[in-house]
mmCIF file of C-alpha atoms and ligand atoms in Angstrom:
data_model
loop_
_atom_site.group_PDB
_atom_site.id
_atom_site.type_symbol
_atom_site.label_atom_id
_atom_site.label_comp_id
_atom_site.label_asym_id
_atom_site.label_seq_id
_atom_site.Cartn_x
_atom_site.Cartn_y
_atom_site.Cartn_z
ATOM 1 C CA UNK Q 125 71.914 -204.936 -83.596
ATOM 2 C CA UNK Q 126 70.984 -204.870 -79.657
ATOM 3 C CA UNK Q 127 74.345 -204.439 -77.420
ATOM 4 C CA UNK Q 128 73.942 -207.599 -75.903
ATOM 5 C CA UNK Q 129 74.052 -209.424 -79.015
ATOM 6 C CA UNK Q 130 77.312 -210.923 -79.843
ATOM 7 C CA UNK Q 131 80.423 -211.620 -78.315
ATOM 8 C CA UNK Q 132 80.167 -211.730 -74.582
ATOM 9 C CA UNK Q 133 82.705 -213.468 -73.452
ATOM 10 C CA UNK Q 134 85.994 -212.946 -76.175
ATOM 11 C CA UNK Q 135 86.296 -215.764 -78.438
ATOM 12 C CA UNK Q 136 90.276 -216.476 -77.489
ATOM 13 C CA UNK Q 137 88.893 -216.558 -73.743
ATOM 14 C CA UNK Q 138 85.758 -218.473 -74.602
ATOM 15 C CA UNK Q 139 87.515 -221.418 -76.411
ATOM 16 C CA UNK Q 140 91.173 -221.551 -75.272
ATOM 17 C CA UNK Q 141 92.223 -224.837 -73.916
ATOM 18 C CA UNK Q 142 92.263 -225.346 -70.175
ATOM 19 C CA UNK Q 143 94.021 -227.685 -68.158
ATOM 20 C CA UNK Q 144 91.394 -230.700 -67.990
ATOM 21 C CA UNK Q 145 89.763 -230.086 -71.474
ATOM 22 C CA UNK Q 146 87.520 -232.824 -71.915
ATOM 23 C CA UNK Q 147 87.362 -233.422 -76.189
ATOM 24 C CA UNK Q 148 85.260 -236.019 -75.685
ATOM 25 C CA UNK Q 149 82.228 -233.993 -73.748
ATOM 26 C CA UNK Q 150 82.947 -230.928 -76.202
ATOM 27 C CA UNK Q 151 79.762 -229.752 -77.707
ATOM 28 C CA UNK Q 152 80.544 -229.541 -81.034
ATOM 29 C CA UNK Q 153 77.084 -227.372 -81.739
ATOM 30 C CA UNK Q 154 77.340 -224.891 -79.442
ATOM 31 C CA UNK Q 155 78.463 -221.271 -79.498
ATOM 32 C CA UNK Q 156 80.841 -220.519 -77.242
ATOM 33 C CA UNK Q 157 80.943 -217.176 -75.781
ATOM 34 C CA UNK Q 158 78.412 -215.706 -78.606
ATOM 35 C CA UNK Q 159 74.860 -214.524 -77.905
ATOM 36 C CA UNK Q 160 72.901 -214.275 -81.150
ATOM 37 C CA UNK Q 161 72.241 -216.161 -83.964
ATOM 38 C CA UNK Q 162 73.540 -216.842 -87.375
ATOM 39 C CA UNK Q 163 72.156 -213.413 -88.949
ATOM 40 C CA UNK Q 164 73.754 -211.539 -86.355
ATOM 41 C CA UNK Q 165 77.065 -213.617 -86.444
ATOM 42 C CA UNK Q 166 77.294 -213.361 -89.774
ATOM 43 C CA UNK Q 167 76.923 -209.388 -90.037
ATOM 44 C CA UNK Q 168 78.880 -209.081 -87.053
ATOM 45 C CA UNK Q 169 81.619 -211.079 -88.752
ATOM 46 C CA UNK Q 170 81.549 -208.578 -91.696
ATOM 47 C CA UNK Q 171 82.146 -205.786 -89.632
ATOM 48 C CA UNK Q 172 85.178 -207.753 -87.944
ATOM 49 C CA UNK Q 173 86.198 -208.270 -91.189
ATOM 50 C CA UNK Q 174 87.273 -204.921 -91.608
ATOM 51 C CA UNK Q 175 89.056 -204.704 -89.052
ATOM 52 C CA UNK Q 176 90.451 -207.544 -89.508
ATOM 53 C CA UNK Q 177 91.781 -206.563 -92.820
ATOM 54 C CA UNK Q 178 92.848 -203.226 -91.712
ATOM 55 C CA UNK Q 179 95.342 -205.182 -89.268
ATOM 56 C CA UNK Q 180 96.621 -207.553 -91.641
ATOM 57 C CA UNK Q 181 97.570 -204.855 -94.331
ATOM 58 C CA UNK Q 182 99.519 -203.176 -91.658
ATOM 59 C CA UNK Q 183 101.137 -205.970 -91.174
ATOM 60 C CA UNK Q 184 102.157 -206.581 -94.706
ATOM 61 C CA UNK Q 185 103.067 -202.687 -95.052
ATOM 62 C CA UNK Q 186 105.371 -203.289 -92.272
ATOM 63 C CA UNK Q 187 107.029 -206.551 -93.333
ATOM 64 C CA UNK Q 188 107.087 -204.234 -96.644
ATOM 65 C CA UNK Q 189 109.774 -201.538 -94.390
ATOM 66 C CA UNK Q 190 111.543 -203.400 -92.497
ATOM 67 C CA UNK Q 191 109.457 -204.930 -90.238
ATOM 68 C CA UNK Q 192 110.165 -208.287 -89.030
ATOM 69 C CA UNK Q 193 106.562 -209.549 -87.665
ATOM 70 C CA UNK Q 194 104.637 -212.521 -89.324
ATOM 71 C CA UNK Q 195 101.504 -214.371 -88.118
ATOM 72 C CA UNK Q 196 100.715 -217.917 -88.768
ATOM 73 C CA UNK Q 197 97.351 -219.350 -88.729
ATOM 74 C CA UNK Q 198 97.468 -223.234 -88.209
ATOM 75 C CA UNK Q 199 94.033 -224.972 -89.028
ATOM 76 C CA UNK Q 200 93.133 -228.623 -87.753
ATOM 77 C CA UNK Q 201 90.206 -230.847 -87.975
ATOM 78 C CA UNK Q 202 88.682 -233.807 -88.968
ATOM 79 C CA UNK Q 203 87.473 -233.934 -93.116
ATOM 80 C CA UNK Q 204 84.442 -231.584 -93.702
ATOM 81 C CA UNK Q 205 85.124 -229.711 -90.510
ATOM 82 C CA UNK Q 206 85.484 -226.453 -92.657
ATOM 83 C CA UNK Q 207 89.229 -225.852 -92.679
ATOM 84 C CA UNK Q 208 88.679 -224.845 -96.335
ATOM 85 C CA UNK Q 209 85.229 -222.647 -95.389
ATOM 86 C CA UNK Q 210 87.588 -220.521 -93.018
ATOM 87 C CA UNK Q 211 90.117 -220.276 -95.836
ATOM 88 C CA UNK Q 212 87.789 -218.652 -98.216
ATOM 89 C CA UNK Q 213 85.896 -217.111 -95.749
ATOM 90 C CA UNK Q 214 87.787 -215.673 -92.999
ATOM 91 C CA UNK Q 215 91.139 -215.258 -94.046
ATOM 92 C CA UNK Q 216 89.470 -214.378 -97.646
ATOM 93 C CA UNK Q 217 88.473 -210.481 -96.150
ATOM 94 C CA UNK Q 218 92.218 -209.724 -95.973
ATOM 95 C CA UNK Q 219 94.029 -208.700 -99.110
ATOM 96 C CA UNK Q 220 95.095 -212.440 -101.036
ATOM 97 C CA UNK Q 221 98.741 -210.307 -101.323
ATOM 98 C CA UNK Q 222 99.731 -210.730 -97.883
ATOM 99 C CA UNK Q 223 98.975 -214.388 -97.504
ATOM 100 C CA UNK Q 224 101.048 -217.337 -97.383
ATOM 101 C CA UNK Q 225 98.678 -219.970 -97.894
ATOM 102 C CA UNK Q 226 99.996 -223.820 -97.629
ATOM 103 C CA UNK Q 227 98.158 -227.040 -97.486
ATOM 104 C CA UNK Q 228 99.678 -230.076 -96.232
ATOM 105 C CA UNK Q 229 98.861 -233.290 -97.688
ATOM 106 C CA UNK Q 230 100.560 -236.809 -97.629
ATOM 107 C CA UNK Q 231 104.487 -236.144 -98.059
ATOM 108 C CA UNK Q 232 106.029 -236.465 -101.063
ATOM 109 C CA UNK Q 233 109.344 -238.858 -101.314
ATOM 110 C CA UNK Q 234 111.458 -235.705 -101.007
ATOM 111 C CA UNK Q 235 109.687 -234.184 -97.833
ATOM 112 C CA UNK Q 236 109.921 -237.719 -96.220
ATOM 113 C CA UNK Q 237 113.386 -237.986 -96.255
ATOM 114 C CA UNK Q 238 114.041 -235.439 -94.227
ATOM 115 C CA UNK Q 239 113.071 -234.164 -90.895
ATOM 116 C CA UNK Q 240 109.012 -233.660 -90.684
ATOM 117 C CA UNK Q 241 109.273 -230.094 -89.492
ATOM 118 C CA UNK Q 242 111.487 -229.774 -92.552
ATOM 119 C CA UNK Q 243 108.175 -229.282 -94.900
ATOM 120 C CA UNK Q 244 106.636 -227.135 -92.044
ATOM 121 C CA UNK Q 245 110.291 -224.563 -91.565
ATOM 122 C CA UNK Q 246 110.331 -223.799 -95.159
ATOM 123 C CA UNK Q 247 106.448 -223.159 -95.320
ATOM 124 C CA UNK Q 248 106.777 -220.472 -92.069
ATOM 125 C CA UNK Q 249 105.716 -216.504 -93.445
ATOM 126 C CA UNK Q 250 108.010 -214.149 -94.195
ATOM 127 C CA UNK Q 251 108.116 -210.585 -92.263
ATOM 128 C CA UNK Q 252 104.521 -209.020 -92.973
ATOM 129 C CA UNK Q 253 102.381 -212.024 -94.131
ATOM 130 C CA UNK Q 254 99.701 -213.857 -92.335
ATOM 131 C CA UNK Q 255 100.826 -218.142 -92.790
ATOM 132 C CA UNK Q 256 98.161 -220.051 -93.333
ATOM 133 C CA UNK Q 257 98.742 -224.046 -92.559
ATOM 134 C CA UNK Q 258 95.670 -226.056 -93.944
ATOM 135 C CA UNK Q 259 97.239 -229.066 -91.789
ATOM 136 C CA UNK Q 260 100.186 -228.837 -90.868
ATOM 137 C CA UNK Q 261 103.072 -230.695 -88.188
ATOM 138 C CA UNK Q 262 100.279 -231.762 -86.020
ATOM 139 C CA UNK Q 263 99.333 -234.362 -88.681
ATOM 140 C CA UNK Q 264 102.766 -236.161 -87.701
ATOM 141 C CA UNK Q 265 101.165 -236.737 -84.659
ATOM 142 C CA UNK Q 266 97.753 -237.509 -85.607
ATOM 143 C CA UNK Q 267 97.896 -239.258 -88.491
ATOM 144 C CA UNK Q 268 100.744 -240.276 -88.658
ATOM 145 C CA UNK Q 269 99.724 -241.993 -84.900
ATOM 146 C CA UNK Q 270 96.288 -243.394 -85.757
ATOM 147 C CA UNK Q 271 97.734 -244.795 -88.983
ATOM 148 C CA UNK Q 272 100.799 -246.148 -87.348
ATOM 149 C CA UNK Q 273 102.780 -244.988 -89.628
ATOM 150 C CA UNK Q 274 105.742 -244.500 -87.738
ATOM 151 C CA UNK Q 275 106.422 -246.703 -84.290
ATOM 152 C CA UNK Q 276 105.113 -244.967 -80.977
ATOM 153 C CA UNK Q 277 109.096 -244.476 -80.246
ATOM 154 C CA UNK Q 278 109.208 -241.962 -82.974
ATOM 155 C CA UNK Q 279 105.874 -239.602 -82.750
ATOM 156 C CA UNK Q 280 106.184 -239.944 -79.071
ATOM 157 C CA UNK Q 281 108.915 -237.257 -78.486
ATOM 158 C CA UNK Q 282 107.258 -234.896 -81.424
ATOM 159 C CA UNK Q 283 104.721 -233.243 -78.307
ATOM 160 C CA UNK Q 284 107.950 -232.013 -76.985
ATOM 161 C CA UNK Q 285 109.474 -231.174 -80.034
ATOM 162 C CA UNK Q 286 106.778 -229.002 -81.402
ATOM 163 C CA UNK Q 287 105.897 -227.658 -78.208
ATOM 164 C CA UNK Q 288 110.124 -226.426 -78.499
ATOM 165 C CA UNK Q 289 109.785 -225.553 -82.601
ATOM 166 C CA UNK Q 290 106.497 -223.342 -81.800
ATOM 167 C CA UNK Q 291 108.123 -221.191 -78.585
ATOM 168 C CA UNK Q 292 110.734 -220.182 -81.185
ATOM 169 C CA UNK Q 293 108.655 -219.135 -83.829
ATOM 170 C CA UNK Q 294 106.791 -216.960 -81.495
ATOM 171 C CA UNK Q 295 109.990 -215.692 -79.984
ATOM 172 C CA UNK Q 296 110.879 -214.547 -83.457
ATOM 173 C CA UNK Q 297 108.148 -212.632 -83.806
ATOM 174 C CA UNK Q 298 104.898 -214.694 -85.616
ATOM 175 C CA UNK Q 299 102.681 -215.765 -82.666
ATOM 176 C CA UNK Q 300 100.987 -218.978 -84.082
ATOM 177 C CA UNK Q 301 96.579 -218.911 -83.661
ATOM 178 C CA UNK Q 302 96.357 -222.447 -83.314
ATOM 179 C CA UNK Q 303 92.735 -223.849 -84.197
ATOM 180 C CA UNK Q 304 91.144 -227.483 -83.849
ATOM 181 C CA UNK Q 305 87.709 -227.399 -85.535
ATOM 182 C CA UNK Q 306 85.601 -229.793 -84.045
ATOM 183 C CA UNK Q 307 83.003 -231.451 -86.031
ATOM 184 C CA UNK Q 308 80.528 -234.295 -84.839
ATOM 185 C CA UNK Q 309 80.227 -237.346 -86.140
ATOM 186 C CA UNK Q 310 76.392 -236.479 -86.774
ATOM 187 C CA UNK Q 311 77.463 -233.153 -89.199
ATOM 188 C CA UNK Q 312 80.123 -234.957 -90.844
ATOM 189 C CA UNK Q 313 77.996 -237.573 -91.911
ATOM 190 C CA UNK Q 314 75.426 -235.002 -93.458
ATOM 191 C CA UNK Q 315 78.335 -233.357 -95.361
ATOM 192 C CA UNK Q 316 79.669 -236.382 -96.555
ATOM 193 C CA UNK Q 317 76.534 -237.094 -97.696
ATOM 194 C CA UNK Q 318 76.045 -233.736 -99.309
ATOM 195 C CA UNK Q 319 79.541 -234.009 -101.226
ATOM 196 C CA UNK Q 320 78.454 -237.894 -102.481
ATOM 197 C CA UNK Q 321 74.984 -236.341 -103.171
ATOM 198 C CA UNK Q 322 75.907 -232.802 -105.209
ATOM 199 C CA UNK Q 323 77.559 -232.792 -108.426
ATOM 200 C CA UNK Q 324 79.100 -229.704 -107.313
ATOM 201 C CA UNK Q 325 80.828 -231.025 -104.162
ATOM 202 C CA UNK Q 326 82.289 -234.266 -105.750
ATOM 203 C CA UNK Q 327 85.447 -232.799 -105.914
ATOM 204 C CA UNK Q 328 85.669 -232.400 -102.250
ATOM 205 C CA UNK Q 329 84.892 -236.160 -101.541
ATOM 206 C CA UNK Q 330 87.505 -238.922 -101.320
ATOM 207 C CA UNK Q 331 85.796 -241.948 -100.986
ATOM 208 C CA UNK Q 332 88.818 -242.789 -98.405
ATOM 209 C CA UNK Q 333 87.221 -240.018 -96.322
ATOM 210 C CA UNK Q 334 85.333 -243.155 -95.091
ATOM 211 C CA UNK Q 335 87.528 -245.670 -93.947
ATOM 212 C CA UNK Q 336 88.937 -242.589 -91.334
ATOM 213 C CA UNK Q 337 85.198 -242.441 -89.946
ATOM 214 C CA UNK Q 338 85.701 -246.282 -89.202
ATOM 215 C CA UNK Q 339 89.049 -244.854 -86.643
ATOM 216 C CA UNK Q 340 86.568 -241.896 -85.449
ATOM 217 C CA UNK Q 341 87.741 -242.578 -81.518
ATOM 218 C CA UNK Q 342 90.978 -243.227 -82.373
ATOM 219 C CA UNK Q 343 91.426 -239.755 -84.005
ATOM 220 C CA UNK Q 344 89.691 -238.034 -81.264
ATOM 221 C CA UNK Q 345 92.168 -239.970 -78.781
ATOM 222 C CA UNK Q 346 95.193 -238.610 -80.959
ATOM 223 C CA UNK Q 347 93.201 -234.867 -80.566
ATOM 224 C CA UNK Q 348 92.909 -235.254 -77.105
ATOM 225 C CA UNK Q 349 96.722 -235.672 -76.705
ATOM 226 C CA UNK Q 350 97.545 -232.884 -79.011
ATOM 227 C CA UNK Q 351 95.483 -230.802 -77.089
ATOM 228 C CA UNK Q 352 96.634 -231.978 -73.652
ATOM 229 C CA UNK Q 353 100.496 -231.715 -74.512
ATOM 230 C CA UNK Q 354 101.105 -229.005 -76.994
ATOM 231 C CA UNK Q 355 98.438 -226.264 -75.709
ATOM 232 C CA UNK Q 356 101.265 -224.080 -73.880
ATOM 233 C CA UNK Q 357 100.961 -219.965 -72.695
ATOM 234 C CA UNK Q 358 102.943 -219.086 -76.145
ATOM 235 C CA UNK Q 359 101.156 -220.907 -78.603
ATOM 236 C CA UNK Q 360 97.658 -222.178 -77.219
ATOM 237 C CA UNK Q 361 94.833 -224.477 -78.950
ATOM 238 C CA UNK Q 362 91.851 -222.796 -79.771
ATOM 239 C CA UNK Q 363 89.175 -225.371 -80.018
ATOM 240 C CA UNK Q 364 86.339 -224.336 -81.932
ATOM 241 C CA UNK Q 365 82.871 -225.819 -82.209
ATOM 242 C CA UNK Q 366 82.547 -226.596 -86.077
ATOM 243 C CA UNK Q 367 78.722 -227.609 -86.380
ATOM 244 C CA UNK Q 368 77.651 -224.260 -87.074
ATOM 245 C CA UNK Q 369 79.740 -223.168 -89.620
ATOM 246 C CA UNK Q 370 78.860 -219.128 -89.431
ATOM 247 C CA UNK Q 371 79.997 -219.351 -85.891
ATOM 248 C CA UNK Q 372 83.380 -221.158 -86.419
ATOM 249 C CA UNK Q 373 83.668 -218.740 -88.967
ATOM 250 C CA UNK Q 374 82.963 -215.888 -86.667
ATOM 251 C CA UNK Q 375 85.065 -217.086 -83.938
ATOM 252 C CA UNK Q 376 88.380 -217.519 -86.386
ATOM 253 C CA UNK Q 377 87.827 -214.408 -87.111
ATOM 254 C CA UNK Q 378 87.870 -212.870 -83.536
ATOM 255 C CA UNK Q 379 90.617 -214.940 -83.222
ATOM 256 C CA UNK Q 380 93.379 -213.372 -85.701
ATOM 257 C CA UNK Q 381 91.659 -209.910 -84.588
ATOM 258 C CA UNK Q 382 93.044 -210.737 -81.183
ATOM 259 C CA UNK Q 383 95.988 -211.748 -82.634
ATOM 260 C CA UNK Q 384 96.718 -209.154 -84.517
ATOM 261 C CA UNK Q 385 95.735 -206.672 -81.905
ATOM 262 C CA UNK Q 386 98.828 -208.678 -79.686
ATOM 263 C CA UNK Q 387 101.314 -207.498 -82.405
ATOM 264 C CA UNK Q 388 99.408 -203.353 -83.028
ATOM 265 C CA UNK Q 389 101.043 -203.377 -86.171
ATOM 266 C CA UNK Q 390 100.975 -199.694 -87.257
ATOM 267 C CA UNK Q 391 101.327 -198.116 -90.932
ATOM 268 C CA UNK Q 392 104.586 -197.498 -91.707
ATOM 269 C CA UNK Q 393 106.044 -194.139 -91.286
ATOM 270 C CA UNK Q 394 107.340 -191.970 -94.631
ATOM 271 C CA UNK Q 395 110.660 -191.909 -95.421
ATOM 272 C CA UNK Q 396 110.095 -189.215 -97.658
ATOM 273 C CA UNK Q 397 108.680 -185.597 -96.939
ATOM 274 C CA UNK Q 398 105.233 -185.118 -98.191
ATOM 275 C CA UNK Q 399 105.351 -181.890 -98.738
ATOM 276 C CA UNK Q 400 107.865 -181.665 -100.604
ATOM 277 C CA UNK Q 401 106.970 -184.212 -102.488
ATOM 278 C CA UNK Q 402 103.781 -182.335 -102.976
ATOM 279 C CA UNK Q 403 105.411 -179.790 -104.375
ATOM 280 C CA UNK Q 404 107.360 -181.957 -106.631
ATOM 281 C CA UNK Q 405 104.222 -183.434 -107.775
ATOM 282 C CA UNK Q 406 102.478 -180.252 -108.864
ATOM 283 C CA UNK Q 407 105.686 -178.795 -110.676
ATOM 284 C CA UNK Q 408 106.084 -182.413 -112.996
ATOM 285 C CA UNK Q 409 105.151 -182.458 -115.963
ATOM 286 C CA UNK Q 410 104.732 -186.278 -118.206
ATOM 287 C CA UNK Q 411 107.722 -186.266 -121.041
ATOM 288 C CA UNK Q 412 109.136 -182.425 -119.398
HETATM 289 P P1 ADP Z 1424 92.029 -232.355 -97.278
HETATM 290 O O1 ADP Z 1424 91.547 -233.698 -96.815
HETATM 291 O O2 ADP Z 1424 92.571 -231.513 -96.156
HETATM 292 O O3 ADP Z 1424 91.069 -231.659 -98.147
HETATM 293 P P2 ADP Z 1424 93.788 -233.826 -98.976
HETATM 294 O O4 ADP Z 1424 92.660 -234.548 -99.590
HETATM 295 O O5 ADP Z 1424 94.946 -233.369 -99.822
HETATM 296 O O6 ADP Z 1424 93.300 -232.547 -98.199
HETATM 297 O O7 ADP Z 1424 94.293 -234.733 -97.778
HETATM 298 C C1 ADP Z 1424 95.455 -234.537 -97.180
HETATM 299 C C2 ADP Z 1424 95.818 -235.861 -96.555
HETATM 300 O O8 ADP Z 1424 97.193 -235.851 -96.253
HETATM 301 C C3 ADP Z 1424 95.058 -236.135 -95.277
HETATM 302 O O9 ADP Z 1424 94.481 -237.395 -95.292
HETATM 303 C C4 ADP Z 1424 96.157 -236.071 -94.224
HETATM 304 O O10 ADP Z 1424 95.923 -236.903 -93.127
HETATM 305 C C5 ADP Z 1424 97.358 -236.485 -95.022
HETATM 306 N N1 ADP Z 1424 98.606 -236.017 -94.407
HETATM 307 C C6 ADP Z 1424 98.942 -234.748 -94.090
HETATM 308 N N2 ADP Z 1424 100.138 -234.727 -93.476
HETATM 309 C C7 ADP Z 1424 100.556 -235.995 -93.392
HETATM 310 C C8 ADP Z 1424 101.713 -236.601 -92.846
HETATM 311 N N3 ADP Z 1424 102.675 -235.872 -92.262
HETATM 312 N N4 ADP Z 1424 101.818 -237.935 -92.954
HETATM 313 C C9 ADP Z 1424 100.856 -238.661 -93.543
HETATM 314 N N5 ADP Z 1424 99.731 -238.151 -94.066
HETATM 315 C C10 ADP Z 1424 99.577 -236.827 -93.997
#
């Protein structure tokens, strides 16, 4: 692989949310900060994929000992934007041990009455494991604001909320890798097509899938505000072109590398002495 293929510009620089962002203008097949193509994205994600995994089991060998540090992972998008393709395979190169994985669908009667960061608090990871949110509280704002399911009075002051219930996640120790994947309408309608079209896609198609396409600008609207009032310094948006699915992939993956980097979780020191456990080891004998 030549030097100057890859990552020139780090992925959490290239696609961070700035002050302005413009969803609308987004290019949703580009590749952001990445010079190369999908062969050399995808082997260049395999190598980061190591790494990646080195970090996380660090992670979960400190949360093991004591440690307090968690990440969470929280994946948005519009359907067939890939949240489940980074699933299975970015955060599948870690080890499956240390992951807290949780989808959030439609509440159940119990989740709505209470709070809606009720669902989302009892879902955060424990000490040493990477969260993953396959939707998550930002659906009470998107949603739950396209579909009017709640008056404007009530997911109004959520921005602020979240914005309040993120800084003190961070603060106790799990920074939170926020990531929009951004699909076009173009793609979506080819993979809608695919799942109607492929016996072994059906059971990622809900026909209801498209009655949301029918509220396309709507939903972007409800993006743009998400992304104008809850990208702060402690927990930013990542928004990440979705067309090309080995670069989203890629990108995700530079992502929780960066992330994880943030936190240098290191492998636990002994607290034993290995020699003389050594020496223990040689003078055992099974059933003496
Ligand atoms: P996915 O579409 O991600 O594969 P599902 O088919 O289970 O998963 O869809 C989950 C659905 O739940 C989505 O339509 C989403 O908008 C909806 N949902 C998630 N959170 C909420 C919420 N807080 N209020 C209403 N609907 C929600």
């Amino acid at each position: 692989m030549a030097s100057t293929d890859g990552w020139t510009t780090p992925a959490h620089k290239a696609l961070r949310v700035r002050h302005g962002f413009d969803l609308a203008a987004f290019d949703r097949g580009s590749t952001p900060g990445f010079d190369g193509d999908k062969t050399t994205g995808r082997r260049l994600m395999a190598k980061r994929g190591v790494v990646l995994s080195e970090l996380q089991e660090r992670l979960f060998a400190g949360g093991r000992t004591g440690g307090t540090r968690s990440m969470l992972l929280v994946l948005q998008g519009m359907d067939t934007a890939g949240k489940g393709g980074i699933v299975r395979h970015v955060v599948g190169q870690v080890d499956p041990q240390g992951v807290a994985m949780r989808s959030f669908g439609v509440p159940t009667e119990e989740e709505l009455a209470h709070h809606y960061l009720w669902r989302i608090r009892a879902a955060l990871p424990r000490p040493g494991y990477l969260g993953v949110f396959d939707r998550s509280h930002y659906e009470d704002v998107l949603v739950v604001r396209v579909e009017d399911l709640v008056p404007r009075a009530v997911w109004e002051p959520r921005y602020d909320e979240i914005n309040a219930f993120e800084a003190e996640i961070v603060a106790a120790g799990t920074p939170v890798v926020k990531v929009a994947l951004v699909v076009s309408l173009e793609e979506q309608t080819k993979r809608l097509k695919e799942r109607i079209e492929r016996p072994d896609k059906h059971w990622k198609y809900n026909p209801d899938d498209i009655d949301a396409r029918a509220k396309w600008p709507r939903y972007q609207e409800a993006y743009q505000a998400v992304l104008d009032r809850t990208s702060t310094d402690v927990a930013p948006w990542y928004v990440v072109p979705a067309d090309r699915k080995w670069y989203a992939r890629s990108a995700v993956t530079e992502l929780l590398v960066h992330a994880l980097e943030g936190i240098a979780p290191q492998w636990p020191a002994a607290d034993f002495d290995p020699a003389v456990e050594l020496r223990r080891l040689a003078a055992s004998r099974a059933g003496s």
